Amino acid sequence: LITGKNWGSDVEFLRWAYGLEAARALGDETTAKELWQTLYSHAQLNGMRALFAGSTIFSWGHAEQAEALWWRATEEESPNAIEALGTLARYYQTQRDAEGQYRVFRRLHSLHPQDTAVANNFAFIAALTKHEERIAEKLARENLARDPQNRIYLATLAFVLVGQSKADEALTLLKPVAAEMETSSALVFAYGLALAEAGHKPEAKALLGKLDSSSLTIRAQEVIKTALGN
């Protein structure tokens, strides 16, 4: 069935995907490589099929190739790109992969530059990964200026400032909302790091210890560890 005639333009990509899986199961690396190249090349032409094929392959346990197909789908400026980026964001979240999240939110921000929630995520993850820090600060300041009561935007700007060795400025921003720390892990993260940067490590350790480490990216855990001198 798989090696038979063309399945038709709408589903031929699925024949390649199933053929790829069958070739793998049979240990036929040559055919598997050829089918993968065909599938990957075709994915550039149709984001919807790239997205579907990626999800299908992912369900078979091939995360790396699924990731490649999802990124293919993001190359379009269409709803398919947004859906693919959402899929990638969820995948990188489960992997606790900050660099992957940076790539996702950078692309999302390029597609929706006026979306403040996207800009906030991009600013935070860019600062966390030490990419485009000046842009991160600009976006964080603009977001907070638009919505001064937004505690997430406040926490993001404070974290960006800590990353630029401006802990005093970060603390000035955060101290007025110190009583709200229990309500926001974002505030805890930023305030704890600001305290550590300012030399108040015992207080920082007590505060940061309240965070659920399993919800943090590996990079965020490394930042905390470095800040506390562990």
Tab-separated table of N, CA and C in Angstrom, residues 1-127:
chain	number	residue	atom	x	y	z
A	1	LEU	N	0.826	-1.207	0.000
A	1	LEU	CA	0.000	0.000	0.000
A	1	LEU	C	0.860	1.257	0.000
A	2	ILE	N	1.889	1.262	0.848
A	2	ILE	CA	2.733	2.435	0.970
A	2	ILE	C	3.597	2.631	-0.270
A	3	THR	N	4.065	1.520	-0.825
A	3	THR	CA	4.954	1.614	-1.976
A	3	THR	C	4.193	1.640	-3.302
A	4	GLY	N	2.892	1.681	-3.219
A	4	GLY	CA	2.087	1.683	-4.440
A	4	GLY	C	2.040	3.046	-5.091
A	5	LYS	N	0.991	3.257	-5.855
A	5	LYS	CA	0.912	4.499	-6.616
A	5	LYS	C	0.605	5.688	-5.713
A	6	ASN	N	0.741	6.833	-6.297
A	6	ASN	CA	0.507	8.107	-5.605
A	6	ASN	C	-0.864	8.106	-4.926
A	7	TRP	N	-0.938	8.601	-3.670
A	7	TRP	CA	-2.195	8.647	-2.928
A	7	TRP	C	-3.027	9.869	-3.303
A	8	GLY	N	-2.485	10.757	-4.074
A	8	GLY	CA	-3.197	11.988	-4.421
A	8	GLY	C	-2.537	13.185	-3.767
A	9	SER	N	-2.656	14.324	-4.380
A	9	SER	CA	-1.914	15.500	-3.934
A	9	SER	C	-2.221	15.909	-2.495
A	10	ASP	N	-3.440	15.646	-2.039
A	10	ASP	CA	-3.812	16.078	-0.693
A	10	ASP	C	-3.199	15.233	0.410
A	11	VAL	N	-2.945	13.971	0.147
A	11	VAL	CA	-2.460	13.080	1.219
A	11	VAL	C	-1.173	12.339	0.857
A	12	GLU	N	-0.557	12.706	-0.246
A	12	GLU	CA	0.691	12.043	-0.622
A	12	GLU	C	1.751	12.205	0.458
A	13	PHE	N	1.728	13.343	1.144
A	13	PHE	CA	2.715	13.565	2.207
A	13	PHE	C	2.584	12.531	3.321
A	14	LEU	N	1.355	12.016	3.549
A	14	LEU	CA	1.166	10.982	4.558
A	14	LEU	C	1.760	9.649	4.107
A	15	ARG	N	1.707	9.388	2.817
A	15	ARG	CA	2.333	8.153	2.303
A	15	ARG	C	3.831	8.202	2.572
A	16	TRP	N	4.427	9.389	2.369
A	16	TRP	CA	5.863	9.528	2.652
A	16	TRP	C	6.147	9.325	4.143
A	17	ALA	N	5.274	9.856	4.989
A	17	ALA	CA	5.475	9.725	6.430
A	17	ALA	C	5.371	8.263	6.873
A	18	TYR	N	4.327	7.580	6.393
A	18	TYR	CA	4.167	6.173	6.754
A	18	TYR	C	5.273	5.323	6.140
A	19	GLY	N	5.671	5.673	4.929
A	19	GLY	CA	6.775	4.954	4.300
A	19	GLY	C	8.062	5.132	5.082
A	20	LEU	N	8.286	6.336	5.578
A	20	LEU	CA	9.461	6.617	6.397
A	20	LEU	C	9.466	5.746	7.649
A	21	GLU	N	8.318	5.652	8.301
A	21	GLU	CA	8.228	4.837	9.514
A	21	GLU	C	8.431	3.358	9.199
A	22	ALA	N	7.870	2.921	8.084
A	22	ALA	CA	8.038	1.517	7.691
A	22	ALA	C	9.494	1.215	7.366
A	23	ALA	N	10.155	2.129	6.673
A	23	ALA	CA	11.566	1.931	6.329
A	23	ALA	C	12.426	1.858	7.588
A	24	ARG	N	12.107	2.694	8.553
A	24	ARG	CA	12.837	2.640	9.823
A	24	ARG	C	12.662	1.279	10.483
A	25	ALA	N	11.412	0.818	10.519
A	25	ALA	CA	11.119	-0.459	11.174
A	25	ALA	C	11.854	-1.616	10.492
A	26	LEU	N	12.054	-1.497	9.178
A	26	LEU	CA	12.731	-2.545	8.417
A	26	LEU	C	14.250	-2.370	8.398
A	27	GLY	N	14.716	-1.274	8.979
A	27	GLY	CA	16.147	-1.014	8.988
A	27	GLY	C	16.685	-0.552	7.652
A	28	ASP	N	15.811	-0.059	6.793
A	28	ASP	CA	16.215	0.404	5.468
A	28	ASP	C	16.554	1.900	5.559
A	29	GLU	N	17.772	2.195	5.965
A	29	GLU	CA	18.179	3.575	6.204
A	29	GLU	C	18.206	4.410	4.924
A	30	THR	N	18.554	3.786	3.813
A	30	THR	CA	18.624	4.532	2.544
A	30	THR	C	17.252	5.062	2.151
A	31	THR	N	16.255	4.171	2.176
A	31	THR	CA	14.898	4.581	1.831
A	31	THR	C	14.364	5.591	2.848
A	32	ALA	N	14.662	5.354	4.114
A	32	ALA	CA	14.198	6.267	5.165
A	32	ALA	C	14.767	7.665	4.935
A	33	LYS	N	16.034	7.734	4.581
A	33	LYS	CA	16.666	9.032	4.341
A	33	LYS	C	16.035	9.731	3.142
A	34	GLU	N	15.784	8.969	2.076
A	34	GLU	CA	15.185	9.551	0.865
A	34	GLU	C	13.777	10.077	1.142
A	35	LEU	N	12.984	9.283	1.882
A	35	LEU	CA	11.618	9.693	2.181
A	35	LEU	C	11.592	10.905	3.114
A	36	TRP	N	12.527	10.940	4.052
A	36	TRP	CA	12.594	12.106	4.937
A	36	TRP	C	12.917	13.374	4.143
A	37	GLN	N	13.860	13.290	3.251
A	37	GLN	CA	14.226	14.457	2.452
A	37	GLN	C	13.051	14.925	1.590
A	38	THR	N	12.316	13.963	1.057
A	38	THR	CA	11.137	14.306	0.249
A	38	THR	C	10.084	14.998	1.109
A	39	LEU	N	9.820	14.418	2.280
A	39	LEU	CA	8.819	14.972	3.182
A	39	LEU	C	9.222	16.364	3.662
A	40	TYR	N	10.474	16.512	4.028
A	40	TYR	CA	10.954	17.787	4.552
A	40	TYR	C	10.936	18.871	3.467
A	41	SER	N	11.331	18.513	2.272
A	41	SER	CA	11.324	19.479	1.170
A	41	SER	C	9.905	19.912	0.828
A	42	HIS	N	8.990	18.967	0.800
A	42	HIS	CA	7.598	19.275	0.479
A	42	HIS	C	6.966	20.158	1.560
A	43	ALA	N	7.411	19.971	2.800
A	43	ALA	CA	6.832	20.721	3.917
A	43	ALA	C	7.006	22.226	3.747
A	44	GLN	N	8.001	22.631	2.995
A	44	GLN	CA	8.225	24.059	2.762
A	44	GLN	C	7.113	24.661	1.906
A	45	LEU	N	6.429	23.818	1.148
A	45	LEU	CA	5.410	24.289	0.220
A	45	LEU	C	4.021	24.380	0.844
A	46	ASN	N	3.817	23.697	1.951
A	46	ASN	CA	2.477	23.659	2.542
A	46	ASN	C	2.581	23.533	4.058
A	47	GLY	N	2.346	24.644	4.765
A	47	GLY	CA	2.497	24.662	6.209
A	47	GLY	C	1.533	23.756	6.932
A	48	MET	N	0.291	23.652	6.431
A	48	MET	CA	-0.693	22.809	7.092
A	48	MET	C	-0.245	21.351	7.085
A	49	ARG	N	0.269	20.908	5.952
A	49	ARG	CA	0.730	19.516	5.866
A	49	ARG	C	1.984	19.300	6.696
A	50	ALA	N	2.855	20.306	6.734
A	50	ALA	CA	4.056	20.216	7.573
A	50	ALA	C	3.667	20.064	9.040
A	51	LEU	N	2.678	20.836	9.464
A	51	LEU	CA	2.205	20.784	10.845
A	51	LEU	C	1.609	19.420	11.164
A	52	PHE	N	0.760	18.916	10.270
A	52	PHE	CA	0.109	17.631	10.504
A	52	PHE	C	1.131	16.492	10.478
A	53	ALA	N	2.030	16.538	9.494
A	53	ALA	CA	3.046	15.486	9.399
A	53	ALA	C	3.953	15.495	10.628
A	54	GLY	N	4.302	16.704	11.112
A	54	GLY	CA	5.130	16.800	12.301
A	54	GLY	C	4.461	16.178	13.509
A	55	SER	N	3.188	16.461	13.695
A	55	SER	CA	2.454	15.905	14.832
A	55	SER	C	2.317	14.394	14.719
A	56	THR	N	2.142	13.903	13.487
A	56	THR	CA	2.045	12.458	13.269
A	56	THR	C	3.357	11.775	13.622
A	57	ILE	N	4.449	12.318	13.117
A	57	ILE	CA	5.763	11.740	13.390
A	57	ILE	C	6.111	11.834	14.874
A	58	PHE	N	5.699	12.952	15.502
A	58	PHE	CA	5.954	13.103	16.943
A	58	PHE	C	5.256	11.998	17.730
A	59	SER	N	4.028	11.657	17.321
A	59	SER	CA	3.278	10.613	18.029
A	59	SER	C	3.952	9.257	17.904
A	60	TRP	N	4.830	9.105	16.903
A	60	TRP	CA	5.590	7.868	16.734
A	60	TRP	C	6.925	7.896	17.474
A	61	GLY	N	7.184	9.001	18.161
A	61	GLY	CA	8.392	9.071	18.973
A	61	GLY	C	9.598	9.723	18.323
A	62	HIS	N	9.386	10.439	17.220
A	62	HIS	CA	10.512	11.057	16.508
A	62	HIS	C	10.465	12.579	16.694
A	63	ALA	N	10.819	13.017	17.880
A	63	ALA	CA	10.670	14.428	18.253
A	63	ALA	C	11.550	15.354	17.420
A	64	GLU	N	12.759	14.935	17.130
A	64	GLU	CA	13.676	15.819	16.408
A	64	GLU	C	13.164	16.141	15.005
A	65	GLN	N	12.682	15.130	14.294
A	65	GLN	CA	12.159	15.378	12.952
A	65	GLN	C	10.821	16.109	13.003
A	66	ALA	N	10.012	15.827	14.016
A	66	ALA	CA	8.757	16.562	14.187
A	66	ALA	C	9.046	18.046	14.395
A	67	GLU	N	10.033	18.323	15.215
A	67	GLU	CA	10.423	19.712	15.478
A	67	GLU	C	10.832	20.411	14.182
A	68	ALA	N	11.593	19.712	13.349
A	68	ALA	CA	12.033	20.288	12.073
A	68	ALA	C	10.844	20.610	11.173
A	69	LEU	N	9.849	19.727	11.144
A	69	LEU	CA	8.660	19.966	10.319
A	69	LEU	C	7.817	21.113	10.867
A	70	TRP	N	7.701	21.196	12.181
A	70	TRP	CA	6.945	22.310	12.777
A	70	TRP	C	7.603	23.645	12.432
A	71	TRP	N	8.930	23.675	12.474
A	71	TRP	CA	9.616	24.920	12.103
A	71	TRP	C	9.386	25.247	10.633
A	72	ARG	N	9.299	24.238	9.792
A	72	ARG	CA	8.965	24.472	8.382
A	72	ARG	C	7.629	25.193	8.272
A	73	ALA	N	6.676	24.762	9.089
A	73	ALA	CA	5.338	25.353	9.043
A	73	ALA	C	5.337	26.808	9.487
A	74	THR	N	6.311	27.208	10.283
A	74	THR	CA	6.355	28.599	10.768
A	74	THR	C	6.859	29.560	9.704
A	75	GLU	N	7.367	29.035	8.601
A	75	GLU	CA	7.942	29.905	7.575
A	75	GLU	C	6.872	30.672	6.804
A	76	GLU	N	5.634	30.191	6.884
A	76	GLU	CA	4.522	30.911	6.257
A	76	GLU	C	4.059	32.046	7.170
A	77	GLU	N	3.492	33.066	6.592
A	77	GLU	CA	2.816	34.097	7.394
A	77	GLU	C	1.319	33.817	7.301
A	78	SER	N	0.882	32.847	8.100
A	78	SER	CA	-0.498	32.372	8.032
A	78	SER	C	-0.888	31.789	9.381
A	79	PRO	N	-2.169	31.465	9.557
A	79	PRO	CA	-2.584	30.809	10.805
A	79	PRO	C	-1.826	29.515	11.071
A	80	ASN	N	-1.377	28.849	10.017
A	80	ASN	CA	-0.595	27.624	10.207
A	80	ASN	C	0.687	27.911	10.968
A	81	ALA	N	1.303	29.050	10.672
A	81	ALA	CA	2.543	29.430	11.358
A	81	ALA	C	2.287	29.640	12.841
A	82	ILE	N	1.184	30.314	13.168
A	82	ILE	CA	0.852	30.569	14.566
A	82	ILE	C	0.582	29.262	15.299
A	83	GLU	N	-0.145	28.366	14.646
A	83	GLU	CA	-0.439	27.072	15.277
A	83	GLU	C	0.838	26.273	15.483
A	84	ALA	N	1.725	26.306	14.503
A	84	ALA	CA	2.993	25.582	14.623
A	84	ALA	C	3.843	26.163	15.746
A	85	LEU	N	3.866	27.489	15.852
A	85	LEU	CA	4.633	28.126	16.920
A	85	LEU	C	4.047	27.786	18.290
A	86	GLY	N	2.727	27.695	18.375
A	86	GLY	CA	2.104	27.267	19.625
A	86	GLY	C	2.505	25.844	19.986
A	87	THR	N	2.543	24.984	18.980
A	87	THR	CA	2.963	23.598	19.196
A	87	THR	C	4.409	23.550	19.679
A	88	LEU	N	5.262	24.326	19.043
A	88	LEU	CA	6.675	24.376	19.433
A	88	LEU	C	6.845	24.944	20.840
A	89	ALA	N	6.069	25.973	21.161
A	89	ALA	CA	6.156	26.568	22.502
A	89	ALA	C	5.812	25.533	23.570
A	90	ARG	N	4.746	24.768	23.323
A	90	ARG	CA	4.356	23.735	24.290
A	90	ARG	C	5.422	22.647	24.384
A	91	TYR	N	5.991	22.288	23.234
A	91	TYR	CA	7.038	21.262	23.229
A	91	TYR	C	8.261	21.721	24.023
A	92	TYR	N	8.713	22.948	23.774
A	92	TYR	CA	9.894	23.452	24.481
A	92	TYR	C	9.613	23.645	25.970
A	93	GLN	N	8.359	23.937	26.297
A	93	GLN	CA	8.009	24.055	27.710
A	93	GLN	C	8.162	22.711	28.412
A	94	THR	N	7.703	21.642	27.763
A	94	THR	CA	7.849	20.315	28.368
A	94	THR	C	9.316	19.913	28.469
A	95	GLN	N	10.134	20.401	27.530
A	95	GLN	CA	11.563	20.101	27.543
A	95	GLN	C	12.339	21.054	28.451
A	96	ARG	N	11.654	22.096	28.938
A	96	ARG	CA	12.257	23.144	29.769
A	96	ARG	C	13.442	23.786	29.028
A	97	ASP	N	13.226	24.007	27.753
A	97	ASP	CA	14.253	24.472	26.823
A	97	ASP	C	14.095	25.971	26.562
A	98	ALA	N	14.896	26.773	27.220
A	98	ALA	CA	14.786	28.228	27.077
A	98	ALA	C	15.221	28.715	25.700
A	99	GLU	N	16.238	28.112	25.128
A	99	GLU	CA	16.699	28.533	23.807
A	99	GLU	C	15.628	28.278	22.756
A	100	GLY	N	14.950	27.151	22.863
A	100	GLY	CA	13.858	26.869	21.945
A	100	GLY	C	12.730	27.871	22.106
A	101	GLN	N	12.407	28.207	23.347
A	101	GLN	CA	11.363	29.197	23.603
A	101	GLN	C	11.762	30.562	23.048
A	102	TYR	N	13.033	30.891	23.152
A	102	TYR	CA	13.498	32.163	22.588
A	102	TYR	C	13.226	32.213	21.088
A	103	ARG	N	13.550	31.159	20.376
A	103	ARG	CA	13.311	31.128	18.933
A	103	ARG	C	11.823	31.287	18.623
A	104	VAL	N	10.977	30.622	19.416
A	104	VAL	CA	9.533	30.702	19.193
A	104	VAL	C	9.025	32.119	19.399
A	105	PHE	N	9.361	32.724	20.531
A	105	PHE	CA	8.801	34.045	20.836
A	105	PHE	C	9.430	35.148	19.986
A	106	ARG	N	10.627	34.930	19.529
A	106	ARG	CA	11.221	35.884	18.594
A	106	ARG	C	10.419	35.898	17.294
A	107	ARG	N	10.072	34.707	16.813
A	107	ARG	CA	9.293	34.591	15.584
A	107	ARG	C	7.872	35.127	15.791
A	108	LEU	N	7.258	34.794	16.920
A	108	LEU	CA	5.921	35.290	17.204
A	108	LEU	C	5.899	36.815	17.279
A	109	HIS	N	6.924	37.381	17.901
A	109	HIS	CA	6.986	38.836	18.011
A	109	HIS	C	7.148	39.484	16.642
A	110	SER	N	7.897	38.828	15.761
A	110	SER	CA	8.062	39.375	14.413
A	110	SER	C	6.739	39.357	13.644
A	111	LEU	N	5.888	38.372	13.934
A	111	LEU	CA	4.590	38.263	13.267
A	111	LEU	C	3.537	39.178	13.894
A	112	HIS	N	3.662	39.392	15.217
A	112	HIS	CA	2.666	40.206	15.934
A	112	HIS	C	3.381	41.206	16.847
A	113	PRO	N	4.032	42.190	16.269
A	113	PRO	CA	4.829	43.131	17.073
A	113	PRO	C	4.014	43.986	18.037
A	114	GLN	N	2.710	44.100	17.823
A	114	GLN	CA	1.874	44.923	18.702
A	114	GLN	C	1.232	44.126	19.836
A	115	ASP	N	1.452	42.841	19.874
A	115	ASP	CA	0.867	41.987	20.908
A	115	ASP	C	1.723	42.087	22.171
A	116	THR	N	1.180	42.724	23.214
A	116	THR	CA	1.988	42.975	24.410
A	116	THR	C	2.313	41.695	25.179
A	117	ALA	N	1.420	40.722	25.166
A	117	ALA	CA	1.693	39.463	25.861
A	117	ALA	C	2.851	38.726	25.192
A	118	VAL	N	2.848	38.720	23.868
A	118	VAL	CA	3.956	38.105	23.130
A	118	VAL	C	5.244	38.874	23.386
A	119	ALA	N	5.161	40.208	23.359
A	119	ALA	CA	6.346	41.039	23.609
A	119	ALA	C	6.911	40.777	24.997
A	120	ASN	N	6.026	40.593	25.970
A	120	ASN	CA	6.480	40.302	27.329
A	120	ASN	C	7.230	38.975	27.392
A	121	ASN	N	6.653	37.957	26.789
A	121	ASN	CA	7.322	36.649	26.781
A	121	ASN	C	8.659	36.711	26.061
A	122	PHE	N	8.675	37.429	24.944
A	122	PHE	CA	9.925	37.575	24.192
A	122	PHE	C	10.976	38.309	25.020
A	123	ALA	N	10.580	39.401	25.683
A	123	ALA	CA	11.521	40.168	26.500
A	123	ALA	C	12.098	39.314	27.621
A	124	PHE	N	11.219	38.563	28.292
A	124	PHE	CA	11.687	37.724	29.407
A	124	PHE	C	12.655	36.653	28.934
A	125	ILE	N	12.258	35.925	27.901
A	125	ILE	CA	13.088	34.797	27.471
A	125	ILE	C	14.369	35.275	26.794
A	126	ALA	N	14.321	36.443	26.133
A	126	ALA	CA	15.542	37.004	25.544
A	126	ALA	C	16.528	37.377	26.642
A	127	ALA	N	16.026	37.983	27.726
A	127	ALA	CA	16.904	38.335	28.845
A	127	ALA	C	17.451	37.078	29.521
